[in-house]
Coordinates of C-alpha atoms in Angstrom, one line a residue:
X117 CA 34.8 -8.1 28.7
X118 CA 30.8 -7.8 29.7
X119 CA 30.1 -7.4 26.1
X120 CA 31.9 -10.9 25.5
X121 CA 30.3 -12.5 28.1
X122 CA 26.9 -11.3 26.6
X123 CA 27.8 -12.2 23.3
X124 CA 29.1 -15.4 23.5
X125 CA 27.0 -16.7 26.6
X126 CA 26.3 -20.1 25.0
X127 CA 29.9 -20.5 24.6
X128 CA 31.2 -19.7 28.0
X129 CA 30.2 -22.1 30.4
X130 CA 30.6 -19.9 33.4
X131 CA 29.4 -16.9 31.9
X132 CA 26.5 -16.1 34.5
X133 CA 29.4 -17.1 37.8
X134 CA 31.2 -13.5 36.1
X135 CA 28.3 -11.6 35.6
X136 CA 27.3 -12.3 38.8
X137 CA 30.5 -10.9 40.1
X138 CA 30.3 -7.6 38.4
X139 CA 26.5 -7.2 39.5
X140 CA 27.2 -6.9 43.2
X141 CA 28.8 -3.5 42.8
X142 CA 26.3 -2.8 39.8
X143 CA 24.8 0.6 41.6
X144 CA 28.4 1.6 41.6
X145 CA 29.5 1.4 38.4
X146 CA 29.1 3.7 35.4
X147 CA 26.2 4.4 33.4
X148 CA 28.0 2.8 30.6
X149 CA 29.3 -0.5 32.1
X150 CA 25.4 -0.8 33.8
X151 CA 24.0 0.1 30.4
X152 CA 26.2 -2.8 29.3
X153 CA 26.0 -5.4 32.3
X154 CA 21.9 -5.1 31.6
X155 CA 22.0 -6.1 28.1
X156 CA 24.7 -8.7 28.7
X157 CA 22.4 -10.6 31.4
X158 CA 19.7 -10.3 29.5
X159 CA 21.2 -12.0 26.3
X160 CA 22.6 -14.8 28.6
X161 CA 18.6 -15.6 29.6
X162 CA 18.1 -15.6 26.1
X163 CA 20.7 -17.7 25.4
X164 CA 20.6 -20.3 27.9
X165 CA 17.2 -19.2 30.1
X166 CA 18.2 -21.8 33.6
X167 CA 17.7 -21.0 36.7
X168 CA 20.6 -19.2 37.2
X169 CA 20.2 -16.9 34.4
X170 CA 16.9 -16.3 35.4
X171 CA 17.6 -14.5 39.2
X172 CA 20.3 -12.7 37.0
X173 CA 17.9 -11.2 34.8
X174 CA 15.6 -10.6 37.7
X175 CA 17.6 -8.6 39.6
X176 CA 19.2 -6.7 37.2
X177 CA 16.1 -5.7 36.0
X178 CA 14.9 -4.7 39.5
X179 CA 17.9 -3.0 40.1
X180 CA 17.4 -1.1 36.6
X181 CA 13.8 -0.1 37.1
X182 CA 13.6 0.5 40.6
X183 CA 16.8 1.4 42.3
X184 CA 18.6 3.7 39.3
X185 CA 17.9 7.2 38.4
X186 CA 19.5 7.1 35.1
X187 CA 16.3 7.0 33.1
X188 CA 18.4 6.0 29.9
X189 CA 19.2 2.7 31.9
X190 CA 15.6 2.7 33.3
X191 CA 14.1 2.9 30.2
X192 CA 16.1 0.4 28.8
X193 CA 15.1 -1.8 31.8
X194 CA 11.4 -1.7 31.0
X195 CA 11.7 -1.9 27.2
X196 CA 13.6 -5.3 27.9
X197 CA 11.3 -6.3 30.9
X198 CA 8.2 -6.2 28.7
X199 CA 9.4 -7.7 25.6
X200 CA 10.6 -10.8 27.8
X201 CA 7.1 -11.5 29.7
X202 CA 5.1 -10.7 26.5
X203 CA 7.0 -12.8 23.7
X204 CA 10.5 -14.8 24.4
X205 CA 10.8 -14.7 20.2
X206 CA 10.3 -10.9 19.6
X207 CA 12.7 -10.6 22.4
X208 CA 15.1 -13.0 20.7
X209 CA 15.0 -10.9 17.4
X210 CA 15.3 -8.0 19.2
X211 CA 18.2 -8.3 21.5
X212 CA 20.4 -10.4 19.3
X213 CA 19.7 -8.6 15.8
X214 CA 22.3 -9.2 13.7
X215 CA 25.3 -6.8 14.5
X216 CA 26.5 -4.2 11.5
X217 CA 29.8 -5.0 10.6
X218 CA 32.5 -2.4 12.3
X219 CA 34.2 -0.3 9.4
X220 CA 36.5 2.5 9.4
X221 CA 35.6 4.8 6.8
X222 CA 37.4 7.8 7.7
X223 CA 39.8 7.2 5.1
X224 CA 37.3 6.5 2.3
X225 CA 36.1 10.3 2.0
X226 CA 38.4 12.8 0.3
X227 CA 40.4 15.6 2.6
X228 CA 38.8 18.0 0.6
X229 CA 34.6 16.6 1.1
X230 CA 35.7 15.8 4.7
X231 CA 36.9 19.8 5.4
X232 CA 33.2 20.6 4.3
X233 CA 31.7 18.0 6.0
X234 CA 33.0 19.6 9.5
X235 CA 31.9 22.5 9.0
X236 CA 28.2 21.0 8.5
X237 CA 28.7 18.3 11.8
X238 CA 25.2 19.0 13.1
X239 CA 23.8 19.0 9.7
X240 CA 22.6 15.8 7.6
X241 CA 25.3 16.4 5.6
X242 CA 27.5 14.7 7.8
X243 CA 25.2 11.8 8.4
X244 CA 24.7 11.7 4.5
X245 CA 28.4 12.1 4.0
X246 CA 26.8 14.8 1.3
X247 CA 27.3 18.6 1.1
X248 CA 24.3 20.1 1.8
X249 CA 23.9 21.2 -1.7
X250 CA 23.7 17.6 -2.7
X251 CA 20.4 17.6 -1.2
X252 CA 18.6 20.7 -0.2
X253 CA 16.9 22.2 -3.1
X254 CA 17.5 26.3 -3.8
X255 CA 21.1 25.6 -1.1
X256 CA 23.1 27.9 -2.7
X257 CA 20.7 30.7 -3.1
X258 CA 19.8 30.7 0.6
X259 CA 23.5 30.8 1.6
X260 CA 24.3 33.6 -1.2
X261 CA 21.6 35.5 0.6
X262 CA 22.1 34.8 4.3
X263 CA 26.0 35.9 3.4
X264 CA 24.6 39.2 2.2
X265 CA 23.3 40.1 5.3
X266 CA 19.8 39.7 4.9
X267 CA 19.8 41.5 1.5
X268 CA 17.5 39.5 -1.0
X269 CA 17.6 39.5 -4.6
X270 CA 14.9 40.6 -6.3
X271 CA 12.7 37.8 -7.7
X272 CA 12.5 37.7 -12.1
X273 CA 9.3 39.7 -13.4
X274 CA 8.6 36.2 -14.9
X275 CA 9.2 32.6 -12.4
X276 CA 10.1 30.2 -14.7
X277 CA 8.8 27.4 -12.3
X278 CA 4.9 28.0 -11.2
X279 CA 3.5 26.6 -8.3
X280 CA -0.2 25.3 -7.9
X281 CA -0.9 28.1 -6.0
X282 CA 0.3 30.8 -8.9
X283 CA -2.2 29.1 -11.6
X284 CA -4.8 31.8 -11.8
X285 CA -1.8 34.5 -12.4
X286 CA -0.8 32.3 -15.1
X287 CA -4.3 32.1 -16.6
X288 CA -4.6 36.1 -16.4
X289 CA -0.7 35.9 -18.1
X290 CA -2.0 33.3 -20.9
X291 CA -5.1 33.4 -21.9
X292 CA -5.3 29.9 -21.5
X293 CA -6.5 27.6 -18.7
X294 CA -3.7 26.6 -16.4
X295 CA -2.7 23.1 -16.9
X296 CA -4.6 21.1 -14.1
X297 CA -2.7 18.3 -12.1
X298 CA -4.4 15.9 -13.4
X299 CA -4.3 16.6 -16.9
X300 CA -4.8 14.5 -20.0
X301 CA -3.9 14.0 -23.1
X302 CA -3.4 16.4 -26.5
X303 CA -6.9 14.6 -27.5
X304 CA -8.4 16.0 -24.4
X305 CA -9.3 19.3 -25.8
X306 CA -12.7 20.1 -24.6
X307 CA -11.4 23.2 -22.5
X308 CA -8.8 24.2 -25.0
X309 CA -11.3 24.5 -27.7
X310 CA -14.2 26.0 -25.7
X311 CA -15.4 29.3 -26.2
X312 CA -14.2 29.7 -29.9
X313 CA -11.7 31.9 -31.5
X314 CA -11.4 34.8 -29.2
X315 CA -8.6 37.8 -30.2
X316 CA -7.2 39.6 -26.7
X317 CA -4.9 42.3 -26.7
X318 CA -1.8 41.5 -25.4
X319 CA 1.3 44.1 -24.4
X320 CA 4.1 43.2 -26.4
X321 CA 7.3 41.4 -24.4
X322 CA 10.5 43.1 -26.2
X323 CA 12.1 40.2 -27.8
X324 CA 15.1 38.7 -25.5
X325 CA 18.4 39.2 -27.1
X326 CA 21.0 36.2 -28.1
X327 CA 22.1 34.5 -24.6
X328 CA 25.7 35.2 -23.2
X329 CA 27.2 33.4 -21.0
X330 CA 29.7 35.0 -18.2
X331 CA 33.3 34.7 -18.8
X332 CA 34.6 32.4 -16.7
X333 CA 37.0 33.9 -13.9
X334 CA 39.9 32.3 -11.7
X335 CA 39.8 31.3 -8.1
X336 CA 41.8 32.2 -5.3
X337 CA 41.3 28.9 -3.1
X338 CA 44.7 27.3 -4.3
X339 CA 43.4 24.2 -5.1
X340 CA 46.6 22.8 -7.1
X341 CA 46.1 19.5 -5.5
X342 CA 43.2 18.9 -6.9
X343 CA 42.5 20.5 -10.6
X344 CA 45.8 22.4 -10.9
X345 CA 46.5 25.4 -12.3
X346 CA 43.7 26.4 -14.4
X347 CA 43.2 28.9 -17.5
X348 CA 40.5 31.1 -17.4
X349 CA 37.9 30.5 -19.8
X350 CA 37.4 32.4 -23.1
X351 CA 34.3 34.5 -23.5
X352 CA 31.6 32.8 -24.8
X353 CA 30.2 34.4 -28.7
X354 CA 27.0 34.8 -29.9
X355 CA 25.0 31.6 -30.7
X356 CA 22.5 31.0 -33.1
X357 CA 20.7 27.7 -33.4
X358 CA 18.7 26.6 -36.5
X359 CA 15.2 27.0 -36.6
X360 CA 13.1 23.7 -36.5
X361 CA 9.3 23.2 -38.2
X362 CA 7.4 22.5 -35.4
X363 CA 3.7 22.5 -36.8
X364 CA 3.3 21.9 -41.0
X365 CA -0.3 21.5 -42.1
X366 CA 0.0 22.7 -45.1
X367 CA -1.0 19.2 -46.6
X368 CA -3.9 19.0 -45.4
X369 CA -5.2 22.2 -46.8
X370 CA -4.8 24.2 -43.0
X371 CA -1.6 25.9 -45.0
X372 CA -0.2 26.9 -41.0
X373 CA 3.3 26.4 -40.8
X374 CA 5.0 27.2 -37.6
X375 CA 9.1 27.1 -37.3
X376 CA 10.9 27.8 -34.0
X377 CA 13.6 27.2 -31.7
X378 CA 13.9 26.4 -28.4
X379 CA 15.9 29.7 -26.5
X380 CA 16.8 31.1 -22.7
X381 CA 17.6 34.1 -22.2
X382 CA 17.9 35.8 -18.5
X383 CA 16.3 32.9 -16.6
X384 CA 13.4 32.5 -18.9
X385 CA 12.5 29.7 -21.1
X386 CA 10.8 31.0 -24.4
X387 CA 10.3 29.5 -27.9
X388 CA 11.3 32.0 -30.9
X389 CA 8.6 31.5 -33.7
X390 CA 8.2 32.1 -37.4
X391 CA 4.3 31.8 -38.4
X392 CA 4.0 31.5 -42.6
X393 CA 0.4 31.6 -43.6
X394 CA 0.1 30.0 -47.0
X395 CA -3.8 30.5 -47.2
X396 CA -6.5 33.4 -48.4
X397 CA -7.3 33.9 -44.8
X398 CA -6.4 36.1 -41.8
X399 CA -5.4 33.7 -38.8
X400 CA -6.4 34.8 -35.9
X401 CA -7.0 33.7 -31.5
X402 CA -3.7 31.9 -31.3
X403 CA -3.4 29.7 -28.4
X404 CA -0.8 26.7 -27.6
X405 CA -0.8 23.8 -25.3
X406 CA 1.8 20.5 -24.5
X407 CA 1.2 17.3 -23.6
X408 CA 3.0 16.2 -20.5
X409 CA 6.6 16.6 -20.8
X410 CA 9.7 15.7 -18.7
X411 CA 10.7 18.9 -18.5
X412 CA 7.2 20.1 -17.0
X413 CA 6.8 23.3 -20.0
X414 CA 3.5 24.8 -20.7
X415 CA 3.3 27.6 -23.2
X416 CA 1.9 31.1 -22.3
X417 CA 0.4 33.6 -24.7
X418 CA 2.0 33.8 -28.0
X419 CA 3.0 37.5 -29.0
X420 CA 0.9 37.2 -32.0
X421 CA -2.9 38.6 -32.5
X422 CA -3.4 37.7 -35.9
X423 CA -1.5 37.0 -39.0
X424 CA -2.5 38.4 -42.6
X425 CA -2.7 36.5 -45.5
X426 CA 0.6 35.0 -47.4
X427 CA 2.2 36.9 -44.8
X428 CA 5.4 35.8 -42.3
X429 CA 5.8 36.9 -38.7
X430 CA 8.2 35.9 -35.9
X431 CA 6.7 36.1 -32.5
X432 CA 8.0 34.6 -29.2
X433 CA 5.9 32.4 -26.9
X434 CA 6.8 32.3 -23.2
X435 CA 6.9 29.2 -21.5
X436 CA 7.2 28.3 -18.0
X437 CA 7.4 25.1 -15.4
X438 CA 4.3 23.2 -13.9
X439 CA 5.5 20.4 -11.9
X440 CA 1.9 19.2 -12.1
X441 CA 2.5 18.6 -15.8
X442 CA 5.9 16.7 -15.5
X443 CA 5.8 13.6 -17.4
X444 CA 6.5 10.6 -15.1
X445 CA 9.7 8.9 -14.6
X446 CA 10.6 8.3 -18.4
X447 CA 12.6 10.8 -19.7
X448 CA 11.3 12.2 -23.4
X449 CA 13.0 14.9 -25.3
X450 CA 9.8 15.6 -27.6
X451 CA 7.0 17.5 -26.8
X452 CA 3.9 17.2 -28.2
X453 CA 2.2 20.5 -29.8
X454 CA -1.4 21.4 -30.2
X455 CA -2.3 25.2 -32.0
X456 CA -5.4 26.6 -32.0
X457 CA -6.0 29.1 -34.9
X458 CA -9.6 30.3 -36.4
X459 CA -11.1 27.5 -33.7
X460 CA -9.1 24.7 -35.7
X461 CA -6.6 22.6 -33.8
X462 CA -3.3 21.9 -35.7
X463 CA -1.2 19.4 -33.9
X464 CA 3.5 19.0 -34.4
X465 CA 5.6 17.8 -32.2
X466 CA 9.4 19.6 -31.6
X467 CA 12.4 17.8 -29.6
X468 CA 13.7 19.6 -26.5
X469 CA 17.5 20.8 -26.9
X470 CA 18.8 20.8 -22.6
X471 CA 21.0 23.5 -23.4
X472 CA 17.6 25.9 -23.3
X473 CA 17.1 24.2 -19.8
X474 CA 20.7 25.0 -18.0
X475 CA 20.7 27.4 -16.1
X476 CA 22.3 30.3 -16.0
X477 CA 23.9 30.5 -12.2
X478 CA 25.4 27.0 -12.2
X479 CA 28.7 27.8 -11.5
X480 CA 30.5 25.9 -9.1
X481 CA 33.9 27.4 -7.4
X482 CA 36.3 24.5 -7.3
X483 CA 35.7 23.2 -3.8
X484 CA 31.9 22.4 -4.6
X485 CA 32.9 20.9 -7.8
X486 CA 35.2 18.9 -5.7
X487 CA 32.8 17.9 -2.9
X488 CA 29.9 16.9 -5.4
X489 CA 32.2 14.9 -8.1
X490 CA 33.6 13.0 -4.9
X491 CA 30.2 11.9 -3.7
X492 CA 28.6 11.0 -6.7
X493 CA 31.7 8.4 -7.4
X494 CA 30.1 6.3 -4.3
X495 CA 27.1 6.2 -6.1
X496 CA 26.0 3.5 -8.5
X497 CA 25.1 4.3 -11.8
X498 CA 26.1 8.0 -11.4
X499 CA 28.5 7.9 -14.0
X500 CA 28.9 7.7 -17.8
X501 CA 31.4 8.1 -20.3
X502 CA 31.7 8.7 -23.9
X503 CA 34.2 9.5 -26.6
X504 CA 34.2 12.9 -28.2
X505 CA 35.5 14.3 -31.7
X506 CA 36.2 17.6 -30.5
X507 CA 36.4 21.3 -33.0
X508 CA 40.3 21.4 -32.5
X509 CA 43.1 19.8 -30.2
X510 CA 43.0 23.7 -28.3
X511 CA 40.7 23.4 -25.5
X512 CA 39.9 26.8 -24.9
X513 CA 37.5 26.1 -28.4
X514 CA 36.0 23.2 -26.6
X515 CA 35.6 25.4 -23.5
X516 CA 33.8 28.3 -25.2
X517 CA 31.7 26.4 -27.2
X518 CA 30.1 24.6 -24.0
X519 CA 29.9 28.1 -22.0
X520 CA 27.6 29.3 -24.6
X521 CA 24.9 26.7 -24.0
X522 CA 25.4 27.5 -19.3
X523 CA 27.9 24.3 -19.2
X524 CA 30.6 26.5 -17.2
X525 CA 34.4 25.5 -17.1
X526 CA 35.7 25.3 -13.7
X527 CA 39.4 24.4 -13.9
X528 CA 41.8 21.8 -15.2
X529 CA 44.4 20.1 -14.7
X530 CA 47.0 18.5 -16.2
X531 CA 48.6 15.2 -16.6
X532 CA 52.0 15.0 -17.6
X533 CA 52.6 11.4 -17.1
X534 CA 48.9 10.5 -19.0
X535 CA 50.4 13.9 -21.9
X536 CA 46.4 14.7 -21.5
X537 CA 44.4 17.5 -20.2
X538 CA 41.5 17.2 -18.0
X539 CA 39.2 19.5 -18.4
X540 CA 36.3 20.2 -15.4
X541 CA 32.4 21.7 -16.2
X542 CA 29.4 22.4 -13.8
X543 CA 25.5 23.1 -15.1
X544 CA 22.7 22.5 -13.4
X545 CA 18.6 22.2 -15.1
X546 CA 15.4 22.3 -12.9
X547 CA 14.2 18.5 -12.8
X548 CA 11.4 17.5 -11.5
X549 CA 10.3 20.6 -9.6
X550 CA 14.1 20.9 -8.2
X551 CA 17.5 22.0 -9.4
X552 CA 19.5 19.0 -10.2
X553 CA 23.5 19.4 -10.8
X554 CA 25.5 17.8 -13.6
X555 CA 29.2 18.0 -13.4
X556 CA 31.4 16.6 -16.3
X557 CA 35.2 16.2 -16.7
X558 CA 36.8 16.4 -20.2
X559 CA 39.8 14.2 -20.7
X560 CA 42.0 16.0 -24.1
X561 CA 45.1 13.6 -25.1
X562 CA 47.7 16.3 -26.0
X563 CA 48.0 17.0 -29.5
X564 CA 44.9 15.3 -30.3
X565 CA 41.0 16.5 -30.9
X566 CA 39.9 13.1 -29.7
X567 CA 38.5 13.4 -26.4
X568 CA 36.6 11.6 -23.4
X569 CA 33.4 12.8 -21.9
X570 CA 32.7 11.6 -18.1
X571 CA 29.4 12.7 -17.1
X572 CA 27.9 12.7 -13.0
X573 CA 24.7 13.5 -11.6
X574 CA 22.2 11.9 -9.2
X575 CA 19.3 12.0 -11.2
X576 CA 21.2 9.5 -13.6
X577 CA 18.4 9.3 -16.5
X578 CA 19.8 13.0 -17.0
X579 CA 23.4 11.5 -17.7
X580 CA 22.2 10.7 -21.3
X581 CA 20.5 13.9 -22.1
X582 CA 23.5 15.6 -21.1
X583 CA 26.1 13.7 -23.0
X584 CA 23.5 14.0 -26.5
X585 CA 23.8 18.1 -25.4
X586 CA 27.8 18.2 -25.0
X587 CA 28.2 15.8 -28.3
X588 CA 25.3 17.8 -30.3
X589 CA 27.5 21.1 -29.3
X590 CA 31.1 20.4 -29.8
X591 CA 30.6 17.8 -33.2
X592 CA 27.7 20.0 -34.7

């Protein structure tokens, strides 16, 4: 009732007679109903600042400031004492702000998102209405490791992702200067080509072998509701992508021609190279630099001292992260090559494939899949869908085909009303200096190799990236 009266002051011509009544016992009441009767007598000064209203507000506020030793109502006193006898039109704005609209939304978030959510009730997550992972970079990993009671995993011999701080490693690692923050441009080759054509032994890097991904495995967490009962995924086989000519100066006389492919094996990032020398002359000093890319990659040393005449010879060339060299906010599959060989600079160009991106731990069980499809529905532009033409009507040949590039199966489920099959994928690629989720869901028709791809994520200029990935794997 005080609340009315406060709100609707100009409307209720006795309004200060009934706040006067409850003010006479106003030491006695509650911290709420003072809290309350305060903000009501103010607004009715606001409102309709008589006489009347105005030995309300002054004693209330006396009684507030001076008489009360609930410093939330104190406080409160003074904030509204001040803004009155400094400026009646701040105070206006203030006190009579437009009021959010009331909504229940405990029935907009999923049973399953709102179980998680409790668990995390003095966490952002439940101001967010996000599980944590939905937010907190490296999430996972730091519960995997506090649930293994304090054991840490050991780190990889090689970070993919290098800090500012870890540049000079990388120079000692490369040969070549770290890639500064502020970098330039591929014609901005004044430090790449200082110091002419210098050979350094390097210690061979045993070649990575072909990448597996992990069977999938059940679950145990029953959730039948939700995707059903699942199959377990087929073992993934060997893949073998196509080599790609990434630098060809053979006409213009150079005769360099570099062919490679874009691979990840155990966390790291690496291109496999074939080097054809089609001249009279031993190459020699090999060194590689990118223009800024969305991906962030810079190359390392290439496993290569020198290369004979009329000769071929496949090498690898590691590459890692720099977040200072990430590309803005566009997102560009190509990235821009320059090779120095024999003090010449040859320049190609090569088009990332995001399957060499995905990582290899982006497994979700099915109540994170569930919690991070859920919330990314709220969000707008989050979504995409496109149609597939898919190897076969089986899915387990859809299923194994995308677990060979880290796009890992998490369950199904299936619709017998619909006759289709919905099938339910998790990967994850460092974006941006941070590991940004994708989850997909794979609608089969029964019967039919037609398919629907619906694609998630929070970083949405990933969405078409992703779907170009999933098409480029399952139509060839």
């Amino acid at each position: 009732m005080i609340w009315i009266l406060g709100q609707y002051a100009e409307r209720i011509k006795n309004a200060d007679e009934l706040l006067e009544v409850f003010l006479d016992s106003f030491l006695d009441e509650p911290p709420m109903v003072q809290l309350q009767l305060l903000t009501a007598i103010v607004k009715l000064f606001i409102k309709r600042p008589d006489s009347s209203a105005s030995e309300l507000v002054t004693e209330v506020l006396t009684l507030s400031t001076e008489r009360s030793d609930n410093p939330d109502l104190r406080d409160r006193g003074y904030v509204y004492g001040r803004l009155l006898s400094e400026d009646a039109e701040v105070a206006k704005r203030v006190v009579l702000s437009e009021q959010p609209v009331i909504t229940d939304d405990s029935t907009t978030l999923a049973p399953g998102l709102l179980d998680e959510l409790v668990g995390h009730i003095s966490s952002l997550a439940s101001v967010y209405h996000k599980p944590p992972e939905m937010f907190v970079p490296d999430y996972n990993k730091a519960a995997a490791q506090s649930e293994s009671n304090g054991v840490e995993e050991p780190e990889q011999d090689t970070p993919m992702l290098v800090q500012e701080g870890e540049a000079a490693a990388y120079e000692a690692d490369s040969g070549i200067s770290a890639p500064a923050p502020s970098g330039g441009n591929l014609l901005d080759l004044d430090d790449f080509l200082g110091g002419g054509a210098t050979t350094t032994t390097t210690t061979a890097i045993p070649t990575p072998g072909q990448p597996t991904a992990p069977a999938a495995t059940g679950d145990s967490l029953g959730f039948d509701d939700f995707l059903g009962g699942g199959t377990s995924a087929p073992a993934a086989q060997q893949n073998v992508p196509q080599q790609r000519i990434i630098v060809d100066s053979n006409g213009k006389g150079n005769g360099l021609q570099i062919e490679g492919t874009l691979k990840r094996d155990a966390g790291k990032i690496f291109y496999d190279l074939t080097f054809i020398n089609n001249t009279n002359e031993t190459m020699t000093g090999f060194a590689f630099k990118f223009n800024k890319n969305t991906f962030a990659l810079q190359p390392g040393k290439p496993q290569l001292e020198s290369l004979a005449p009329g000769s071929t010879v496949n090498a690898i060339l590691p590459l890692r992260q720099f977040p200072a060299k990430l590309q803005g906010d566009k997102v560009d599959t190509v990235i821009q090559v320059a090779v120095k060989v024999n003090n010449e600079v040859r320049y190609g160009s090569d088009n990332i494939e995001l399957s060499a991106l995905l990582q290899e731990n982006a497994k979700l069980d099915p109540q994170e899949f569930l919690g991070i499809w859920q919330s990314l529905d709220r969000e707008q532009d989050s979504e995409s869908y496109q149609n597939l033409q898919l190897p076969s009507a089986n899915a387990d040949d859809t299923i194994a085909l995308l677990q060979k590039h880290n796009i890992f199966y998490v369950r199904d489920y299936v619709n017998n009303e619909e006759n289709s099959r919905l099938l339910y994928f998790s990967s994850s690629a460092n974006y941006k200096g941070e590991d940004v989720t994708i989850v997909a869901e794979i609608e089969m028709r029964n019967g039919e190799a037609q398919a629907q791809l619906c694609t998630r994520c929070a970083e949405v200029e990933l969405i078409p990236l992703f779907e170009s990935e999933v098409r480029r794997i399952i139509e060839g």
